[in-house]
mmCIF file of C-alpha atoms in Angstrom:
data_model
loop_
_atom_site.group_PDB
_atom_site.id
_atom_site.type_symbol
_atom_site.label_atom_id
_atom_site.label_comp_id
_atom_site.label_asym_id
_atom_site.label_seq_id
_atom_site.Cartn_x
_atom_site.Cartn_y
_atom_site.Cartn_z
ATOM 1 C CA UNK V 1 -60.664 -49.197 -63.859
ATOM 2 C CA UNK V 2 -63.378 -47.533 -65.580
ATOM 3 C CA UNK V 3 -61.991 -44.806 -67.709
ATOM 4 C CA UNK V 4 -65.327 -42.817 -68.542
ATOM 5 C CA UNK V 5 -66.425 -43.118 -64.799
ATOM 6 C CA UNK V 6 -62.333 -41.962 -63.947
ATOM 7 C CA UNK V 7 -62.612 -39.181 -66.539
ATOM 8 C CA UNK V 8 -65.807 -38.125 -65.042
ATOM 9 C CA UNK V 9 -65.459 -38.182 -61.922
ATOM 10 C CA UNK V 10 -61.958 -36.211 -61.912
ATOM 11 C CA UNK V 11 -62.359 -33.562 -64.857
ATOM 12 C CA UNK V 12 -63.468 -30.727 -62.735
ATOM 13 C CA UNK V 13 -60.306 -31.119 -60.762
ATOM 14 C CA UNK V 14 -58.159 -30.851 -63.533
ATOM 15 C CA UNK V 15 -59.836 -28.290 -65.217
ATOM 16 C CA UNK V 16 -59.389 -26.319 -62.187
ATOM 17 C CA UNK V 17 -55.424 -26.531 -61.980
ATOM 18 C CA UNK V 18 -55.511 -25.712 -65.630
ATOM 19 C CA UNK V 19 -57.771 -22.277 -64.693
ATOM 20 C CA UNK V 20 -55.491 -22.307 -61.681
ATOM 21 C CA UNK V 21 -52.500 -22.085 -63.948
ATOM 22 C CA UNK V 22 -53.634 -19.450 -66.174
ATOM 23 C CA UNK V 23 -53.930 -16.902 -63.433
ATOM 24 C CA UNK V 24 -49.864 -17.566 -62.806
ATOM 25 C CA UNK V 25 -48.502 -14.975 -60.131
ATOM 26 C CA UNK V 26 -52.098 -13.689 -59.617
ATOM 27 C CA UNK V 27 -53.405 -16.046 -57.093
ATOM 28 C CA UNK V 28 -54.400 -15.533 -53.335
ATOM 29 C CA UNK V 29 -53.103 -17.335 -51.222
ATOM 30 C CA UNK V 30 -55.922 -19.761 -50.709
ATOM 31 C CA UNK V 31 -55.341 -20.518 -54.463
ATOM 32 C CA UNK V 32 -51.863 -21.143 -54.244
ATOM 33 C CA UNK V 33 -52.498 -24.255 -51.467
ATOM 34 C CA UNK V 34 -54.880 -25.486 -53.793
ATOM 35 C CA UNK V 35 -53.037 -25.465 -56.712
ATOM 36 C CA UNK V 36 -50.457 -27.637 -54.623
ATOM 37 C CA UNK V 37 -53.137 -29.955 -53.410
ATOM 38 C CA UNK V 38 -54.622 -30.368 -57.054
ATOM 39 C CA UNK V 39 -50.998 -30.812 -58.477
ATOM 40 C CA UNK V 40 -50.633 -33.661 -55.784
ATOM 41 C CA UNK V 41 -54.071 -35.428 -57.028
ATOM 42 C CA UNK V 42 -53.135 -34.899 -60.205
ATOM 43 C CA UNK V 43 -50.000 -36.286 -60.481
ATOM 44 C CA UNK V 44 -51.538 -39.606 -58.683
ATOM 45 C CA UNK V 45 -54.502 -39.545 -61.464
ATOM 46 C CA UNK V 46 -51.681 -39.498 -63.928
ATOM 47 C CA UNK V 47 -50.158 -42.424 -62.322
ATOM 48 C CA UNK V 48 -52.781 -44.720 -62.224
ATOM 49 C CA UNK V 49 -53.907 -43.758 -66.105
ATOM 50 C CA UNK V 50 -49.811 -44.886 -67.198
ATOM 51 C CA UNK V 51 -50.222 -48.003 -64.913
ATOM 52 C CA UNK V 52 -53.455 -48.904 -66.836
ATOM 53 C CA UNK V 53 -52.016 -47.858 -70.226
ATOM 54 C CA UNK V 54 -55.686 -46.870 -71.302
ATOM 55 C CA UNK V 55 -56.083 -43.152 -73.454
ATOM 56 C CA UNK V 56 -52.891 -41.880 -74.891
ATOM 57 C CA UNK V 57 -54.623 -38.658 -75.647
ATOM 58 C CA UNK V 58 -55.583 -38.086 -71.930
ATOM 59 C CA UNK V 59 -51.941 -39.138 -70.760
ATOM 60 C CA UNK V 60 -50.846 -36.573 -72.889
ATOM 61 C CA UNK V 61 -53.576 -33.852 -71.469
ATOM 62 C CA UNK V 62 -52.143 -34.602 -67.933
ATOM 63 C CA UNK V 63 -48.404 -35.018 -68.700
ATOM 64 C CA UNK V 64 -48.506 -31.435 -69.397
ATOM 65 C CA UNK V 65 -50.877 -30.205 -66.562
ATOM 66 C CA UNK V 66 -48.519 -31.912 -64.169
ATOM 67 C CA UNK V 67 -45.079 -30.456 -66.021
ATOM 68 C CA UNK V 68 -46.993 -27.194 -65.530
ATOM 69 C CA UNK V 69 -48.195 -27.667 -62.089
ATOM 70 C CA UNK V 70 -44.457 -28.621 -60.970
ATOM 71 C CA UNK V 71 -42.836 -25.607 -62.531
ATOM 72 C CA UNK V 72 -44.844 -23.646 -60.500
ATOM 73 C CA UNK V 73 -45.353 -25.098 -57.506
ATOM 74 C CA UNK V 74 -41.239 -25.739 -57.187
ATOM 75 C CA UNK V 75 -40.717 -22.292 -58.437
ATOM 76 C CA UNK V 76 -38.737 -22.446 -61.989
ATOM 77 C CA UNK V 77 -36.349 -19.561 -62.004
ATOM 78 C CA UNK V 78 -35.980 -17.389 -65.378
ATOM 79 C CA UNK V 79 -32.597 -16.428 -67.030
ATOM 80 C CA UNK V 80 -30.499 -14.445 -64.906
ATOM 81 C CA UNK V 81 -30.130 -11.918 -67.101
ATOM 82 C CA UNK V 82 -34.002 -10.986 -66.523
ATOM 83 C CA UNK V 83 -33.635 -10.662 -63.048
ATOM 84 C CA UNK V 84 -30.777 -8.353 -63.689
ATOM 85 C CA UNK V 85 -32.948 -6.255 -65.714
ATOM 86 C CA UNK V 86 -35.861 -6.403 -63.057
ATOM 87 C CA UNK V 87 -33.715 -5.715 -60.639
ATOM 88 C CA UNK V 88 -32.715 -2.074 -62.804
ATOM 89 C CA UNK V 89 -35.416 -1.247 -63.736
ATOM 90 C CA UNK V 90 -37.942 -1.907 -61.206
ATOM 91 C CA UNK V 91 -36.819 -3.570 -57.457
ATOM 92 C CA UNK V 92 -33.996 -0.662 -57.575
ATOM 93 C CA UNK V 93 -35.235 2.372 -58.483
ATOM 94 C CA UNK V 94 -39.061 1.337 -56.275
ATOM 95 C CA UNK V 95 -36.851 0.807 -53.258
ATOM 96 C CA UNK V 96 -35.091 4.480 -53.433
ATOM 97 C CA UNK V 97 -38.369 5.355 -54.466
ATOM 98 C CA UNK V 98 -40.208 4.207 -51.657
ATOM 99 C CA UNK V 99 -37.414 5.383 -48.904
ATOM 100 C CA UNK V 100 -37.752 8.948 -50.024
ATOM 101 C CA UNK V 101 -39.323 10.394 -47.005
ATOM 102 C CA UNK V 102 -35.651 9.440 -45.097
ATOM 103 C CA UNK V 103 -33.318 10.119 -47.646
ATOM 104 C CA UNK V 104 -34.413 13.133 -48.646
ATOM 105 C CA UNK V 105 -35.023 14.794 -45.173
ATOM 106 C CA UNK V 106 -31.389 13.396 -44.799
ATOM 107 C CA UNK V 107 -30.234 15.283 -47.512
ATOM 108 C CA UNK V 108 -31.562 18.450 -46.560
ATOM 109 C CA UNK V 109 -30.590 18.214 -43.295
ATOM 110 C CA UNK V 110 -26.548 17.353 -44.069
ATOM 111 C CA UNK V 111 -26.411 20.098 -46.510
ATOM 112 C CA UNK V 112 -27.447 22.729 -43.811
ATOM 113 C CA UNK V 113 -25.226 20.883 -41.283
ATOM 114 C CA UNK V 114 -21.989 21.313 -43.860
ATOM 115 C CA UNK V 115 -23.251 24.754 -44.707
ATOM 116 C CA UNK V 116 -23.460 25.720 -41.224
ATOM 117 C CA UNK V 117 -20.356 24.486 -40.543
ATOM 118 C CA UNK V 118 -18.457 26.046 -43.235
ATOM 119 C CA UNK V 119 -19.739 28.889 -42.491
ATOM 120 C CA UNK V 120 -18.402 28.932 -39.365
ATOM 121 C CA UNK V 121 -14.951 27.953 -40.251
ATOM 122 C CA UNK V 122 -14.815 30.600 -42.957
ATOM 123 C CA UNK V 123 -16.265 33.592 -40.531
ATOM 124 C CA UNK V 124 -13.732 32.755 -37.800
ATOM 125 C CA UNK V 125 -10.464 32.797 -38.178
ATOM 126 C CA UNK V 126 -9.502 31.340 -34.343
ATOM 127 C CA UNK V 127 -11.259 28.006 -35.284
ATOM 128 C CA UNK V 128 -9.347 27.853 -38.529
ATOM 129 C CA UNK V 129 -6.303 27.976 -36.314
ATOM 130 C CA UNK V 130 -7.030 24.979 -34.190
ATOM 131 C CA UNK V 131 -7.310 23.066 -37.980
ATOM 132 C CA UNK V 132 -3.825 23.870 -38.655
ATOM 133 C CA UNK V 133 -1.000 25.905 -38.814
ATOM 134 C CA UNK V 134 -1.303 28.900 -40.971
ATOM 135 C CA UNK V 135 1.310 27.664 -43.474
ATOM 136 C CA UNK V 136 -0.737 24.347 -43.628
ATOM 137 C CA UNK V 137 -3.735 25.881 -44.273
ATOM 138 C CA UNK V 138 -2.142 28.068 -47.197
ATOM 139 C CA UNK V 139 -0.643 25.297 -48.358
ATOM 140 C CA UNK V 140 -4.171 23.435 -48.863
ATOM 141 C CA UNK V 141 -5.724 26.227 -50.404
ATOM 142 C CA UNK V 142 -3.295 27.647 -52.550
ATOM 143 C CA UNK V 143 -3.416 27.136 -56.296
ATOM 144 C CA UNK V 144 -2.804 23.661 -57.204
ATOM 145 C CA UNK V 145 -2.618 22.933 -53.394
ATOM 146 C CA UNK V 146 -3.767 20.112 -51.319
ATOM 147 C CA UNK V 147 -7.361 20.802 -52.621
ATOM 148 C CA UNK V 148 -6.408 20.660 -56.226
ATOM 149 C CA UNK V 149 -4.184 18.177 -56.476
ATOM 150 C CA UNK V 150 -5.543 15.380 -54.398
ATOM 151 C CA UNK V 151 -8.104 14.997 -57.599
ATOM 152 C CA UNK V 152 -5.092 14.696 -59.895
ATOM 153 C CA UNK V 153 -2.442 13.061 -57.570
ATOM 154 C CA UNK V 154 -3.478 9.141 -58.941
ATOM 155 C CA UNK V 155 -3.838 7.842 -62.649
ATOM 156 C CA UNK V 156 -7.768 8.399 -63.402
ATOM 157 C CA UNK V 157 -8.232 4.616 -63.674
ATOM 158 C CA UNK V 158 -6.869 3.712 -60.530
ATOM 159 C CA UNK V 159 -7.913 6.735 -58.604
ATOM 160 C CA UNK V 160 -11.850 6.027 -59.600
ATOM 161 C CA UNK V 161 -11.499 2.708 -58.723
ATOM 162 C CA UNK V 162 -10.196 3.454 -55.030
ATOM 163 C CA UNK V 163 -13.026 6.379 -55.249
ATOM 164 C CA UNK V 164 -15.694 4.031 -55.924
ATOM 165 C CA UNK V 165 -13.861 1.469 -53.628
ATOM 166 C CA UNK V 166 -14.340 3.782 -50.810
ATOM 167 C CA UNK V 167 -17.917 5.601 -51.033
ATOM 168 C CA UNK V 168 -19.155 1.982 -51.727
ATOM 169 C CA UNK V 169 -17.756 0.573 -48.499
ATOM 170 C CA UNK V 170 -19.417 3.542 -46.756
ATOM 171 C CA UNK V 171 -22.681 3.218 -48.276
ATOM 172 C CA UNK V 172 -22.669 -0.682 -47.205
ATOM 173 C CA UNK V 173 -22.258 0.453 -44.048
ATOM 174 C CA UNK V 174 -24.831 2.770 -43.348
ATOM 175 C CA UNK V 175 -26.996 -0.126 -45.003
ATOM 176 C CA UNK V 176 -25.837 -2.670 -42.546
ATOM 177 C CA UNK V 177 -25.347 -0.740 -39.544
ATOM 178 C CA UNK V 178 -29.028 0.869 -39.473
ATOM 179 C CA UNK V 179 -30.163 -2.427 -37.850
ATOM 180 C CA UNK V 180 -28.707 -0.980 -34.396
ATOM 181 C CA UNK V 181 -31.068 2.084 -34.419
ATOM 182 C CA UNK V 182 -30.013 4.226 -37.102
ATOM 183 C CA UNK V 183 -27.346 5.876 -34.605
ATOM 184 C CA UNK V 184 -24.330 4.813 -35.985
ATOM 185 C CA UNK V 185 -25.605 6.010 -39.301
ATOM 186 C CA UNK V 186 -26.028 9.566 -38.031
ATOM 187 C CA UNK V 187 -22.507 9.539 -36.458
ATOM 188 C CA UNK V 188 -21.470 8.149 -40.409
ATOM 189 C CA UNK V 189 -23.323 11.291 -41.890
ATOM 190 C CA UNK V 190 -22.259 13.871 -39.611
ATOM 191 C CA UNK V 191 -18.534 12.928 -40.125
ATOM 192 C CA UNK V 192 -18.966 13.050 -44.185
ATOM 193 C CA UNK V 193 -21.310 16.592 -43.291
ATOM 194 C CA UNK V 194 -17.743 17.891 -41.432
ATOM 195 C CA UNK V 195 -15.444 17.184 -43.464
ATOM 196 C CA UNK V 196 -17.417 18.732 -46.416
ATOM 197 C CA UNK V 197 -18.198 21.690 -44.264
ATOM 198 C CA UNK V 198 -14.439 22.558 -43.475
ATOM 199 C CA UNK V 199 -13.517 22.306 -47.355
ATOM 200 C CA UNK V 200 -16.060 24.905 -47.717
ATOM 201 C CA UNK V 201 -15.050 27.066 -44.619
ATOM 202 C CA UNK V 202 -10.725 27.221 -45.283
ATOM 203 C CA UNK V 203 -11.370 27.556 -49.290
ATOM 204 C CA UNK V 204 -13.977 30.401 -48.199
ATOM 205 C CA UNK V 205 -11.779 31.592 -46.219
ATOM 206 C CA UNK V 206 -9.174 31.907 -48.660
ATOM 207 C CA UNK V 207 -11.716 33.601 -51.368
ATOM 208 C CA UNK V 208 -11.422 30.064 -53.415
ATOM 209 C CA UNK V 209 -15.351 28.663 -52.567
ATOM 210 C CA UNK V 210 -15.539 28.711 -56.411
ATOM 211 C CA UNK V 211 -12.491 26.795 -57.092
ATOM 212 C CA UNK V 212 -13.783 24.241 -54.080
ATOM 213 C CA UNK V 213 -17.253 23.985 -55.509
ATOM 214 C CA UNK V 214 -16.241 23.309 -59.393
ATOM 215 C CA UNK V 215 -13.986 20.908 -57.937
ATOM 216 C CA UNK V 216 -16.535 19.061 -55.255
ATOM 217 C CA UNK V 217 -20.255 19.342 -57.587
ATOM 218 C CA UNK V 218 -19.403 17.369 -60.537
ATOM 219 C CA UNK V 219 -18.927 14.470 -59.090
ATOM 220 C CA UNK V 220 -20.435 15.142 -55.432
ATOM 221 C CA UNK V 221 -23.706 15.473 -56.379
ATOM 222 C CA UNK V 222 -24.664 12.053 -57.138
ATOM 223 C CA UNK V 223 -21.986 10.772 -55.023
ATOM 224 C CA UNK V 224 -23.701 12.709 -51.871
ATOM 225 C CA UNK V 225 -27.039 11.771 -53.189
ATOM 226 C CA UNK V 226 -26.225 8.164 -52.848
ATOM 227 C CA UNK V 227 -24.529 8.798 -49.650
ATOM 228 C CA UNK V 228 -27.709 9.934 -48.069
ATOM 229 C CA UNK V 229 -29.772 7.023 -49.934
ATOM 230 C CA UNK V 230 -28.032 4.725 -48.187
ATOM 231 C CA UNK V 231 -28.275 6.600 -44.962
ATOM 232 C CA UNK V 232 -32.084 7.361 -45.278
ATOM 233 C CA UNK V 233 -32.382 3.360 -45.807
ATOM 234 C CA UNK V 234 -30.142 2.501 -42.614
ATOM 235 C CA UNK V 235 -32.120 4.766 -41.281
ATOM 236 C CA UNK V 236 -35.837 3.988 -41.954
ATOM 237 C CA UNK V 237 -34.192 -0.401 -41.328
ATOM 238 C CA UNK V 238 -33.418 1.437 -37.746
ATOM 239 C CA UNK V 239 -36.864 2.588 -37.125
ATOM 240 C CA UNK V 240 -38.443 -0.334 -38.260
ATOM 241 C CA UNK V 241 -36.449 -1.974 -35.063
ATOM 242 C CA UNK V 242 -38.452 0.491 -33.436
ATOM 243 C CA UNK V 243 -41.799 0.144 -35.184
ATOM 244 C CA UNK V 244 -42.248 -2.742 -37.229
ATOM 245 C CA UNK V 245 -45.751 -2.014 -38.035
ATOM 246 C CA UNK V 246 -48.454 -4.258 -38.226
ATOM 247 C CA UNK V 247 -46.010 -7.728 -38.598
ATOM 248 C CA UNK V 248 -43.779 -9.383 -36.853
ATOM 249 C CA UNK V 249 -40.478 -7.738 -35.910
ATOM 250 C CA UNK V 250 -38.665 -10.949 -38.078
ATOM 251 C CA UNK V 251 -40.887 -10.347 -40.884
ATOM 252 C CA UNK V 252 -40.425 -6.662 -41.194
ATOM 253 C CA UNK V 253 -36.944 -6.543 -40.801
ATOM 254 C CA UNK V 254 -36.067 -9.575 -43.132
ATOM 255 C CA UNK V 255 -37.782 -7.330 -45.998
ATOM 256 C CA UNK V 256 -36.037 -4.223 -44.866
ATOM 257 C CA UNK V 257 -33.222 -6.223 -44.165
ATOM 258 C CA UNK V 258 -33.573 -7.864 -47.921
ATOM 259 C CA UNK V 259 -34.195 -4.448 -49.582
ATOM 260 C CA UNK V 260 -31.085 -3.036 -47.973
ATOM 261 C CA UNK V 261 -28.839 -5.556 -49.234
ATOM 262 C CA UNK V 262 -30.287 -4.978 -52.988
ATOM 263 C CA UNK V 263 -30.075 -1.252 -52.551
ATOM 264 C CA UNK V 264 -26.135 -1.957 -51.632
ATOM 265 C CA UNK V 265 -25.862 -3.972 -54.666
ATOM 266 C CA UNK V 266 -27.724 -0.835 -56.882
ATOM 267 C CA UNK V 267 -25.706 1.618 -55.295
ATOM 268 C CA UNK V 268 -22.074 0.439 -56.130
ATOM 269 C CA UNK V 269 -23.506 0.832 -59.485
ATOM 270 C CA UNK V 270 -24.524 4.553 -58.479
ATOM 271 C CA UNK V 271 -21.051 5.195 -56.878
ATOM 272 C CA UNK V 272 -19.475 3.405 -60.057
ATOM 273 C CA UNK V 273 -20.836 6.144 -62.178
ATOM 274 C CA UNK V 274 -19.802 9.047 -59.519
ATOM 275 C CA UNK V 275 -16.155 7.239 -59.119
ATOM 276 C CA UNK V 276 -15.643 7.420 -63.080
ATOM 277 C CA UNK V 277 -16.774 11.198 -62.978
ATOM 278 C CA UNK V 278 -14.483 12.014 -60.039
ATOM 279 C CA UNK V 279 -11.343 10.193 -61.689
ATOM 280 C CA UNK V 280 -11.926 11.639 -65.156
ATOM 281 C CA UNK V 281 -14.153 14.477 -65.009
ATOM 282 C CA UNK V 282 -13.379 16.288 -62.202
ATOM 283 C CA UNK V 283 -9.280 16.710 -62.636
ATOM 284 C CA UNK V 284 -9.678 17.389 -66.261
ATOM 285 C CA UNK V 285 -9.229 20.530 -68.581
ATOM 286 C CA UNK V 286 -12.704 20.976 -69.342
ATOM 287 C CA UNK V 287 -14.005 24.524 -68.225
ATOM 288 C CA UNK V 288 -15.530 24.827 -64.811
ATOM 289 C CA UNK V 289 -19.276 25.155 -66.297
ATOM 290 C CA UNK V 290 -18.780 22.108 -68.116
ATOM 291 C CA UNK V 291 -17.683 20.037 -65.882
ATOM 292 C CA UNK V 292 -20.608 21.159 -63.225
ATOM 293 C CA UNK V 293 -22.962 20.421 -66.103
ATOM 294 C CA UNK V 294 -21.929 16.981 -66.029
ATOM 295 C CA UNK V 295 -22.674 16.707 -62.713
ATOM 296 C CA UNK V 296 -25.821 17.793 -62.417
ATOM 297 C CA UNK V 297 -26.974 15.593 -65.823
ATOM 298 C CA UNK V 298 -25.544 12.530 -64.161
ATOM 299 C CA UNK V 299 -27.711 13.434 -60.716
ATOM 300 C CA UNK V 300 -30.818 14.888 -63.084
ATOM 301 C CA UNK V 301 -30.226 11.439 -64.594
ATOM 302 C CA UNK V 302 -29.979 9.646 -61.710
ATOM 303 C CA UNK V 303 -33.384 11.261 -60.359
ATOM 304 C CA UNK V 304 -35.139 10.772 -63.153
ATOM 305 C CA UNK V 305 -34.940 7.215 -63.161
ATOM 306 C CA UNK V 306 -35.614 6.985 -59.442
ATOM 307 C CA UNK V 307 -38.932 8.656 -59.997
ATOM 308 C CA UNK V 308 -40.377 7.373 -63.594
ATOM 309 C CA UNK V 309 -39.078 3.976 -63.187
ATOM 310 C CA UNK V 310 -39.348 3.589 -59.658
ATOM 311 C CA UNK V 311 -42.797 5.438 -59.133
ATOM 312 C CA UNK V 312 -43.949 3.469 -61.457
ATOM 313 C CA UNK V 313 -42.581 0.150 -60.230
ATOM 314 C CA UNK V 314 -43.441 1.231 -56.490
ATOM 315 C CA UNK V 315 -46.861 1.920 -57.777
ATOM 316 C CA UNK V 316 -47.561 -0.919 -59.133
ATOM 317 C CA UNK V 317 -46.984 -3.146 -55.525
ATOM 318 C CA UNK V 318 -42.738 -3.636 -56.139
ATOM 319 C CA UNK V 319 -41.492 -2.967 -52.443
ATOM 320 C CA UNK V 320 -37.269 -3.803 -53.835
ATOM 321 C CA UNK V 321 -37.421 -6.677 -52.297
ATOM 322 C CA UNK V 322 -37.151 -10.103 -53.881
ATOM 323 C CA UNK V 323 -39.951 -12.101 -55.781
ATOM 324 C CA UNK V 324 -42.293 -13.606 -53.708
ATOM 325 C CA UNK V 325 -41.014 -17.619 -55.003
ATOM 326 C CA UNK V 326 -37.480 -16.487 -53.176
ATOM 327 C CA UNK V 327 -38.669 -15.262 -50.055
ATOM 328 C CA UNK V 328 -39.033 -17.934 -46.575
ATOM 329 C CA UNK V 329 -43.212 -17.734 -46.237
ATOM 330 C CA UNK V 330 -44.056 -16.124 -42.957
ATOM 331 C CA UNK V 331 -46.759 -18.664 -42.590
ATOM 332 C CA UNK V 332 -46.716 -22.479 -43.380
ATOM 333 C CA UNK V 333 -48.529 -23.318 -46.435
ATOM 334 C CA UNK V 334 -49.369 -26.458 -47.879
ATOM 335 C CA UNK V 335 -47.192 -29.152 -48.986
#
């Protein structure tokens, strides 16, 4: 074999992968089946230089172009602890970002239906009746009653981890159970809404709203918030059922589907945070003020981070779901 006419007659090629390799996550899509059809000539070049044993130098040059071309074209995976951090600080925070226009309408709409509905309860006295007896309902709103003491009745470890246990469950299935039309979500929501609303309508009732709300807002806030996250996304995953846009029904859903399961993931976190509040904030001796003040940091916090880091990750193209070298290609590309 003719080395100079080889060399010659190949070096745009590889000069090309190397170009090819620079741009990293930047190509199109055309690029990318090139780069795997350049990596496959390559490799053979490299072959038939070793079999010749002609121009250490060059078999160097190529040795690494192909090491290169492989990582990429197999898809090397970085340390786990930077997907961890991606994942916090970018596929997380984008996703709530991006699902705002459901959760927050969800939100809004809950708190009026819980408002409403204490209301209700605490205005009429003949629907507090069919809740219970009269001496139960004294019983749960008396000082240190039912209310009080079902924040104090466990050992704070143990009583945030069955707290967090619990709202995390709940959130995974609003997450899971939008894919049947968002409806069992709703039913999900309204239940949380009514049992909120008639804590607020027998404490009214019994002049303690203040006592309810310094006991429910510390932790509640981001607890609901997450609550209604996790609804919103169930119930934007149902819509897209519904209207998957301009792809395939498979293709939309497995990203909704894969951005759900990551919000689950982020959201146990969320709920972590609310649990530890609720087991050690919210039964403790601290004043009233000071323990709502805690609350609304942690859900200041909370939106904050939703917003800064997720606008900015959201605006940048990060939809919360996974890299593109993880996810099944809705087309076949070249091998």
């Amino acid at each position: 074999m003719d080395l100079d006419v080889f060399v010659t007659a190949h070096r745009a090629e590889w000069d090309r992968l190397e170009h090819l390799l620079r741009r990293g996550r930047h190509l199109t899509g055309a690029e990318a089946d090139e780069l795997v059809t350049l990596y496959q000539r390559t490799a053979t070049h490299l072959s038939l230089i070793q079999t010749g044993g002609q121009d250490s130098l060059l078999t160097a040059r190529l040795t690494q172009l192909v090491a290169r071309a492989r990582a990429t074209v197999t898809g090397a995976r970085r340390a786990g602890w930077r997907d961890a951090a991606r994942f916090l600080t970018e596929s997380f925070p984008a996703a709530v970002y991006r699902s705002r226009h459901w959760w927050i309408p969800a939100a809004v709409l809950s708190a009026l239906l819980a408002t409403l509905i204490g209301w209700w309860i605490g205005t009429h006295p003949e629907v507090q009746a069919t809740i219970g007896a009269p001496a139960e309902l004294r019983e749960m709103t008396r000082p240190g009653g039912e209310y009080e003491s079902y924040y104090s009745s466990h050992p704070a470890t143990s009583f945030a981890a069955q707290v967090w246990t619990n709202n995390a469950q709940a959130a995974a299935v609003c997450l899971v159970l939008g894919a049947f039309l968002g409806i069992p979500v709703l039913w999900i929501l309204f239940l949380n809404m009514l049992n909120l609303g008639i804590g607020i309508g027998l404490m009214s009732g019994a002049g303690r709203l203040d006592t309810f709300l310094g006991l429910v807002l510390p932790h509640g806030l981001l607890e609901l918030t997450a609550v209604f996250v996790a609804a919103g996304t169930g119930l934007r995953l149902g819509w897209t059922v519904i209207d998957p846009g301009p792809r395939t029904r498979r293709a939309a859903l497995a990203e909704r589907g894969r951005a759900a399961v990551g919000m689950a993931i982020g959201l146990a976190l969320v709920l972590f945070v609310s649990g530890v509040i609720e087991g050690f904030v919210t039964p403790s001796s601290l004043p009233t003020w000071a323990r709502i003040t805690i609350g609304i940091a942690a859900e200041l916090a909370f939106l904050v981070y939703v917003y800064v880091l997720g606008g900015r990750a959201a605006r940048a193209g990060d939809i919360g779901d996974v890299e593109a070298a993880d996810r099944t290609a809705e087309l076949p590309t070249a091998a």
